[in-house]
Short mmCIF file of C-alpha atoms in Angstrom, two decimals:
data_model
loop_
_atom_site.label_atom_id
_atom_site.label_comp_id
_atom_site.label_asym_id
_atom_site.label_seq_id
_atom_site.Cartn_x
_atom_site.Cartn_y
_atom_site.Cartn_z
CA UNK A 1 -14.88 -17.19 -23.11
CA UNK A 2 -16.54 -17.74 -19.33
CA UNK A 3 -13.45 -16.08 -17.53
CA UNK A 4 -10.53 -13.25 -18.04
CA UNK A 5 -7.62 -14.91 -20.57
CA UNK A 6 -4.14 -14.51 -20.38
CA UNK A 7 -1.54 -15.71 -22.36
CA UNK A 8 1.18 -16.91 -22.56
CA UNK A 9 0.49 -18.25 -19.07
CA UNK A 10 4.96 -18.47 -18.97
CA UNK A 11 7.47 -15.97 -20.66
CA UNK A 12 11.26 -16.54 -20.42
CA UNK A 13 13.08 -13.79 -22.09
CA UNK A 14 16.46 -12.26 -22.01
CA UNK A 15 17.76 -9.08 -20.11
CA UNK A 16 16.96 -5.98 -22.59
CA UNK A 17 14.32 -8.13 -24.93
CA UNK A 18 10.56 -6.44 -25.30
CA UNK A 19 7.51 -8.64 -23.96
CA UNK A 20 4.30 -8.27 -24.72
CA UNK A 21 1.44 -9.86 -22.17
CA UNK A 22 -1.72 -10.27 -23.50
CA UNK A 23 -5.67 -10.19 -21.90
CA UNK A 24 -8.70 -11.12 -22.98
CA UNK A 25 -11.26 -10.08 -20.57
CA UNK A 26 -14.98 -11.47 -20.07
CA UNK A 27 -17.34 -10.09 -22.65
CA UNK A 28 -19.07 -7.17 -21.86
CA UNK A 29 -16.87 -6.45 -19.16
CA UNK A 30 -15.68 -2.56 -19.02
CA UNK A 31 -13.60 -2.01 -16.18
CA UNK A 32 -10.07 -4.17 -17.00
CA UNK A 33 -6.75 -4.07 -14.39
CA UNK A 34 -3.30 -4.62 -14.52
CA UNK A 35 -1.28 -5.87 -11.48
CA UNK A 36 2.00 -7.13 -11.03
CA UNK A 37 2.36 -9.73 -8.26
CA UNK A 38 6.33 -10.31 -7.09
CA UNK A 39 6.83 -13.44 -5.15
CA UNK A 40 4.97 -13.82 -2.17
CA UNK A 41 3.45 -10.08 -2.21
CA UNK A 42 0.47 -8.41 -2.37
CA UNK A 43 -1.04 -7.17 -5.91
CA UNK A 44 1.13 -3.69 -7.35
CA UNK A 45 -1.60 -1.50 -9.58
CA UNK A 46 0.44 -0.62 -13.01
CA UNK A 47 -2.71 0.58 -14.90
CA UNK A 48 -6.43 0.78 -15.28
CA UNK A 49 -8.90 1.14 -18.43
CA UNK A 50 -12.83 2.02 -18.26
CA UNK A 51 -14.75 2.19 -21.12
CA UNK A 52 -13.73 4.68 -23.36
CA UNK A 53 -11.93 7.08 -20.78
CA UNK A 54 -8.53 7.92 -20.75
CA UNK A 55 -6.57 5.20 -18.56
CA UNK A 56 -5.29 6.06 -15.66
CA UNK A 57 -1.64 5.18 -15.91
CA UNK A 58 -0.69 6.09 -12.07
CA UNK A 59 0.64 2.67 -11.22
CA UNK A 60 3.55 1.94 -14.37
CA UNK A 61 6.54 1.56 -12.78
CA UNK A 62 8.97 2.92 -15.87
CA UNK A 63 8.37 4.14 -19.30
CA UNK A 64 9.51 1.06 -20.53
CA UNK A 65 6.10 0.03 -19.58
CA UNK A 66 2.86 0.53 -21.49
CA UNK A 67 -0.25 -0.60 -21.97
CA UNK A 68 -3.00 -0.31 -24.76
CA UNK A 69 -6.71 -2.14 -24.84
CA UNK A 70 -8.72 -2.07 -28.21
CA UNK A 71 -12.10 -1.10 -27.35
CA UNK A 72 -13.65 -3.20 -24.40
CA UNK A 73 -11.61 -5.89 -25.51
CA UNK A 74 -8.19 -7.17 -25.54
CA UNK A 75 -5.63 -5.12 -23.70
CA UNK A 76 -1.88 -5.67 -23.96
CA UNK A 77 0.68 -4.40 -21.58
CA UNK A 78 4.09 -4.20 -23.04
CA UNK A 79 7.35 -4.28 -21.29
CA UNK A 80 10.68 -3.04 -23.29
CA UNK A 81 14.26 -3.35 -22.37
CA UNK A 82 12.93 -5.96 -19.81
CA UNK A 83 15.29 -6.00 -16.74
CA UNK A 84 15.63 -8.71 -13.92
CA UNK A 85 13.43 -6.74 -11.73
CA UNK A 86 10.39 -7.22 -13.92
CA UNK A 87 10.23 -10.95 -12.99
CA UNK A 88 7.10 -11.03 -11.93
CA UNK A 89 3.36 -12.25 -12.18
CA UNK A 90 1.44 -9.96 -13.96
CA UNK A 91 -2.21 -10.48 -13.53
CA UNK A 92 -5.24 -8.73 -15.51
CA UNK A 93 -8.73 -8.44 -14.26
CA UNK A 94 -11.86 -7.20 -15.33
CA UNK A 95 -15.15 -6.02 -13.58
CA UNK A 96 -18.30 -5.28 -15.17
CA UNK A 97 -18.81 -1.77 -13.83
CA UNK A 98 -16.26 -0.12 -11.97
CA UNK A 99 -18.81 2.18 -9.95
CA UNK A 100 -21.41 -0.36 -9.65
CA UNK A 101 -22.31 -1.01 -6.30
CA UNK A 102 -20.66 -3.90 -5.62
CA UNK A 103 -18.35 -4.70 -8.23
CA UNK A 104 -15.91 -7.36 -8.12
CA UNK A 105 -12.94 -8.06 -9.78
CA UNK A 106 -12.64 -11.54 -12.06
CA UNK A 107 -8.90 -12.05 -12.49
CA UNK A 108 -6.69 -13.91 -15.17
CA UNK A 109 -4.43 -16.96 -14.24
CA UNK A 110 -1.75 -14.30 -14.90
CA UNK A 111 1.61 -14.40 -16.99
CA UNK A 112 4.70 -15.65 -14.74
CA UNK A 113 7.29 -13.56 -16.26
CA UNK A 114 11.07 -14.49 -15.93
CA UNK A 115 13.80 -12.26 -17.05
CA UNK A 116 17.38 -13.55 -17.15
CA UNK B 1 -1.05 8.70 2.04
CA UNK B 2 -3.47 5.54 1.60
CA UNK B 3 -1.85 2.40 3.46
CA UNK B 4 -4.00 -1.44 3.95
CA UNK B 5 -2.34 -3.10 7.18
CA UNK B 6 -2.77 -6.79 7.36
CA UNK B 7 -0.92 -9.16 9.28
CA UNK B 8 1.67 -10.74 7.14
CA UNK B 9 1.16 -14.51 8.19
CA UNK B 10 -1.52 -16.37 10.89
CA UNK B 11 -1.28 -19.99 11.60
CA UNK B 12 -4.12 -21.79 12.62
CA UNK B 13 -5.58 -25.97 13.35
CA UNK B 14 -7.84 -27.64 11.30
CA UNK B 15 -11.81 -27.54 12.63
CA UNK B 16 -10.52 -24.77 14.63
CA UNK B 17 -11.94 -20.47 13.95
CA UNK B 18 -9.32 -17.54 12.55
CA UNK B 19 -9.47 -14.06 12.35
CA UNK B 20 -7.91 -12.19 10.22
CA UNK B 21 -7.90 -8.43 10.49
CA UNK B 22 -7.67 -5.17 8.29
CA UNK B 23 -6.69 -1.74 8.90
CA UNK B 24 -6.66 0.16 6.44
CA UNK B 25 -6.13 4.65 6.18
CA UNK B 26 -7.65 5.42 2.60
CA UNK B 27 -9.02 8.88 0.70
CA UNK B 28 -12.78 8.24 1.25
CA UNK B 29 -14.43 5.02 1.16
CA UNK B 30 -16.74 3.07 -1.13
CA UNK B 31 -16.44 -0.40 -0.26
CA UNK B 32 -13.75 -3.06 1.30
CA UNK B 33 -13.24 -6.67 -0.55
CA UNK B 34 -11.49 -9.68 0.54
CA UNK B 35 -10.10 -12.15 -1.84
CA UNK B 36 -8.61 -15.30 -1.27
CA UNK B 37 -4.90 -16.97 -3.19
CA UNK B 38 -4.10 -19.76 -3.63
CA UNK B 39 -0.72 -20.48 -4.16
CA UNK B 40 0.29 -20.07 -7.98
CA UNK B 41 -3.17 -19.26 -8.59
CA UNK B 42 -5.09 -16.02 -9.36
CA UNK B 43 -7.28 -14.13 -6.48
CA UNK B 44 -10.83 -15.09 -6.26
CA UNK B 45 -13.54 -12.94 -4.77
CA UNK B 46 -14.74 -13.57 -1.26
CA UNK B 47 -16.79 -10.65 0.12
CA UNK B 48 -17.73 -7.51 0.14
CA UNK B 49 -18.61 -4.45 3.10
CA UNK B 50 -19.83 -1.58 2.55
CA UNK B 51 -22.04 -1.04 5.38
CA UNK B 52 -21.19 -1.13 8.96
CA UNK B 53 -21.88 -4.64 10.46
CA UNK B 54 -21.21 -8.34 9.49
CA UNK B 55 -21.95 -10.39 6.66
CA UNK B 56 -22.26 -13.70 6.58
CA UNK B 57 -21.50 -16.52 4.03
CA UNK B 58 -21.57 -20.13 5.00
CA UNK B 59 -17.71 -20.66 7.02
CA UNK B 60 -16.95 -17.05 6.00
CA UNK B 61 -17.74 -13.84 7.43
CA UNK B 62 -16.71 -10.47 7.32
CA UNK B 63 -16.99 -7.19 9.78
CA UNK B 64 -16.86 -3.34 9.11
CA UNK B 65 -16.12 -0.76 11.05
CA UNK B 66 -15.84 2.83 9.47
CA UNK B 67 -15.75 4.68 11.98
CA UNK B 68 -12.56 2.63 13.16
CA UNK B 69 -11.30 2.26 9.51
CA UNK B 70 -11.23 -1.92 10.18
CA UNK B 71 -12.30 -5.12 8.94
CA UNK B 72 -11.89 -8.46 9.40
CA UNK B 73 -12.51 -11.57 7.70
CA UNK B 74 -13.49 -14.64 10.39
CA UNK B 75 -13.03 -18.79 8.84
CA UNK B 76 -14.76 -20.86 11.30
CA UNK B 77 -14.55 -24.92 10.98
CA UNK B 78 -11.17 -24.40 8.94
CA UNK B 79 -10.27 -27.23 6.16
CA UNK B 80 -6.88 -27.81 4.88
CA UNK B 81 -8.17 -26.48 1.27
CA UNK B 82 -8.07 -22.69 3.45
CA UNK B 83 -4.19 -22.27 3.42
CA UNK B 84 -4.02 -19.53 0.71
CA UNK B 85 -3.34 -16.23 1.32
CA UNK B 86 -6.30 -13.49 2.20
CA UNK B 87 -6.21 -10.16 0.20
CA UNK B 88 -8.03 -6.90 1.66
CA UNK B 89 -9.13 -4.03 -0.55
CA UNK B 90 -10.86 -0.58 -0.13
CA UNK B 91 -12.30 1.34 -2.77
CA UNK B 92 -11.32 5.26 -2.21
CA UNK B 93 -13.21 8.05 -3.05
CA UNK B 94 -12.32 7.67 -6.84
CA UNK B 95 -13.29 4.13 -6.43
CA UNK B 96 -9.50 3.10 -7.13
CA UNK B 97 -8.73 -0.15 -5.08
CA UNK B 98 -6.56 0.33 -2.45
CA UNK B 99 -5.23 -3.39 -1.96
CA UNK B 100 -2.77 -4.62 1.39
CA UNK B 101 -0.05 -7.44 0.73
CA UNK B 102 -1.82 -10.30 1.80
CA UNK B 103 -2.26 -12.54 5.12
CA UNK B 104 -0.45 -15.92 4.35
CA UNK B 105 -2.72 -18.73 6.91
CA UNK B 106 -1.22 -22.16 7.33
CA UNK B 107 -3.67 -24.54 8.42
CA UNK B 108 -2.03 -27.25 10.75
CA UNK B 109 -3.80 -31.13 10.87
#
């Protein structure tokens, strides 16, 4: 597709029930993000991918939280035993080259994410 | 520790000329971004410093200072269509981004 692809672009789920948030980055893209957004804050790093290198995990909040991407394709970040705290936006983005020069980030329309 | 300051919100009149400023304390440096929100929408690329100086792109601008660890990110003939919020970044050393919370601007008719 032309941009980064998220879906589903709502999840409602119950206190203690695994989600899984899908991305679709653009083709030929390397570098791919996740971010959590909470509501009217700035962007939370939970984990990074590039290329074929070991991700840097640094930013996942819990180990109910994980995150796999096939390739330099599809990633998807998985959230189990989902609490009320993990209501958030989480937003993917991908850049072509991390270390390029300039490189800037294209990001999803994210996955609003409400846990009751 | 690494740490992006920005103010938190800026109100501002329609025609009128913001500033919006960034401080930011980061391991090494390769690079500051600002992005703009919309509300309920995702952040969209705006500029990018690397260099010392200003950079200029049609109502948008945007300043670096390394030496003073700053930035700032200057709207001039402001339209309605601007109230979003303004995202800095910085690139460290490991070129992680490094990103502040966000400057909420309300544009006023």
């Amino acid at each position: 597709g032309a941009g980064v692809s998220q879906s589903p672009s709502n999840k409602v789920t119950e206190k203690g029930k695994d989600v899984e948030l899908r991305c679709d980055p653009i083709s030929g893209h390397t570098a791919l993000y996740w971010y959590r957004q909470r509501l009217g804050q700035g962007l939370e790093f939970l984990i990074y991918f590039q290329g074929n290198s070991a991700p840097d995990k640094s930013g996942l909040p819990s180990d109910r939280f994980s995150a796999e991407r096939t390739g330099e394709s599809v990633s998807t970040l998985t959230i189990q035993r989902t609490q009320q705290e993990d209501s958030a936006v989480y937003l993917c983005a991908s850049s072509p080259d991390v270390q390029g020069a300039n490189e800037k980030l294209f990001f999803g329309s994210g996955t609003q994410l409400s846990v009751l | 520790g690494q740490n992006i300051d920005q103010p938190t919100e800026m109100t501002a009149t329609e025609g009128a000329i913001v500033q919006i400023n960034c401080t930011y304390q980061t391991s090494g440096f390769n690079g500051l971004f600002w992005y703009q929100q919309h509300a309920g929408e995702a952040p969209t690329f705006l500029s990018y410093n690397v260099l010392d100086g200003l950079e200029e792109k049609g109502r948008f601008s945007s300043f670096l200072s390394r030496s003073k660890g700053y930035s700032y990110l200057l709207l001039k003939e402001l339209q309605m269509k601007d109230s979003a919020s303004y995202l800095c970044a910085v690139r460290d050393w490991n070129y992680q981004l490094i990103w502040g919370a966000g400057t909420k601007l309300i544009i006023k008719p």
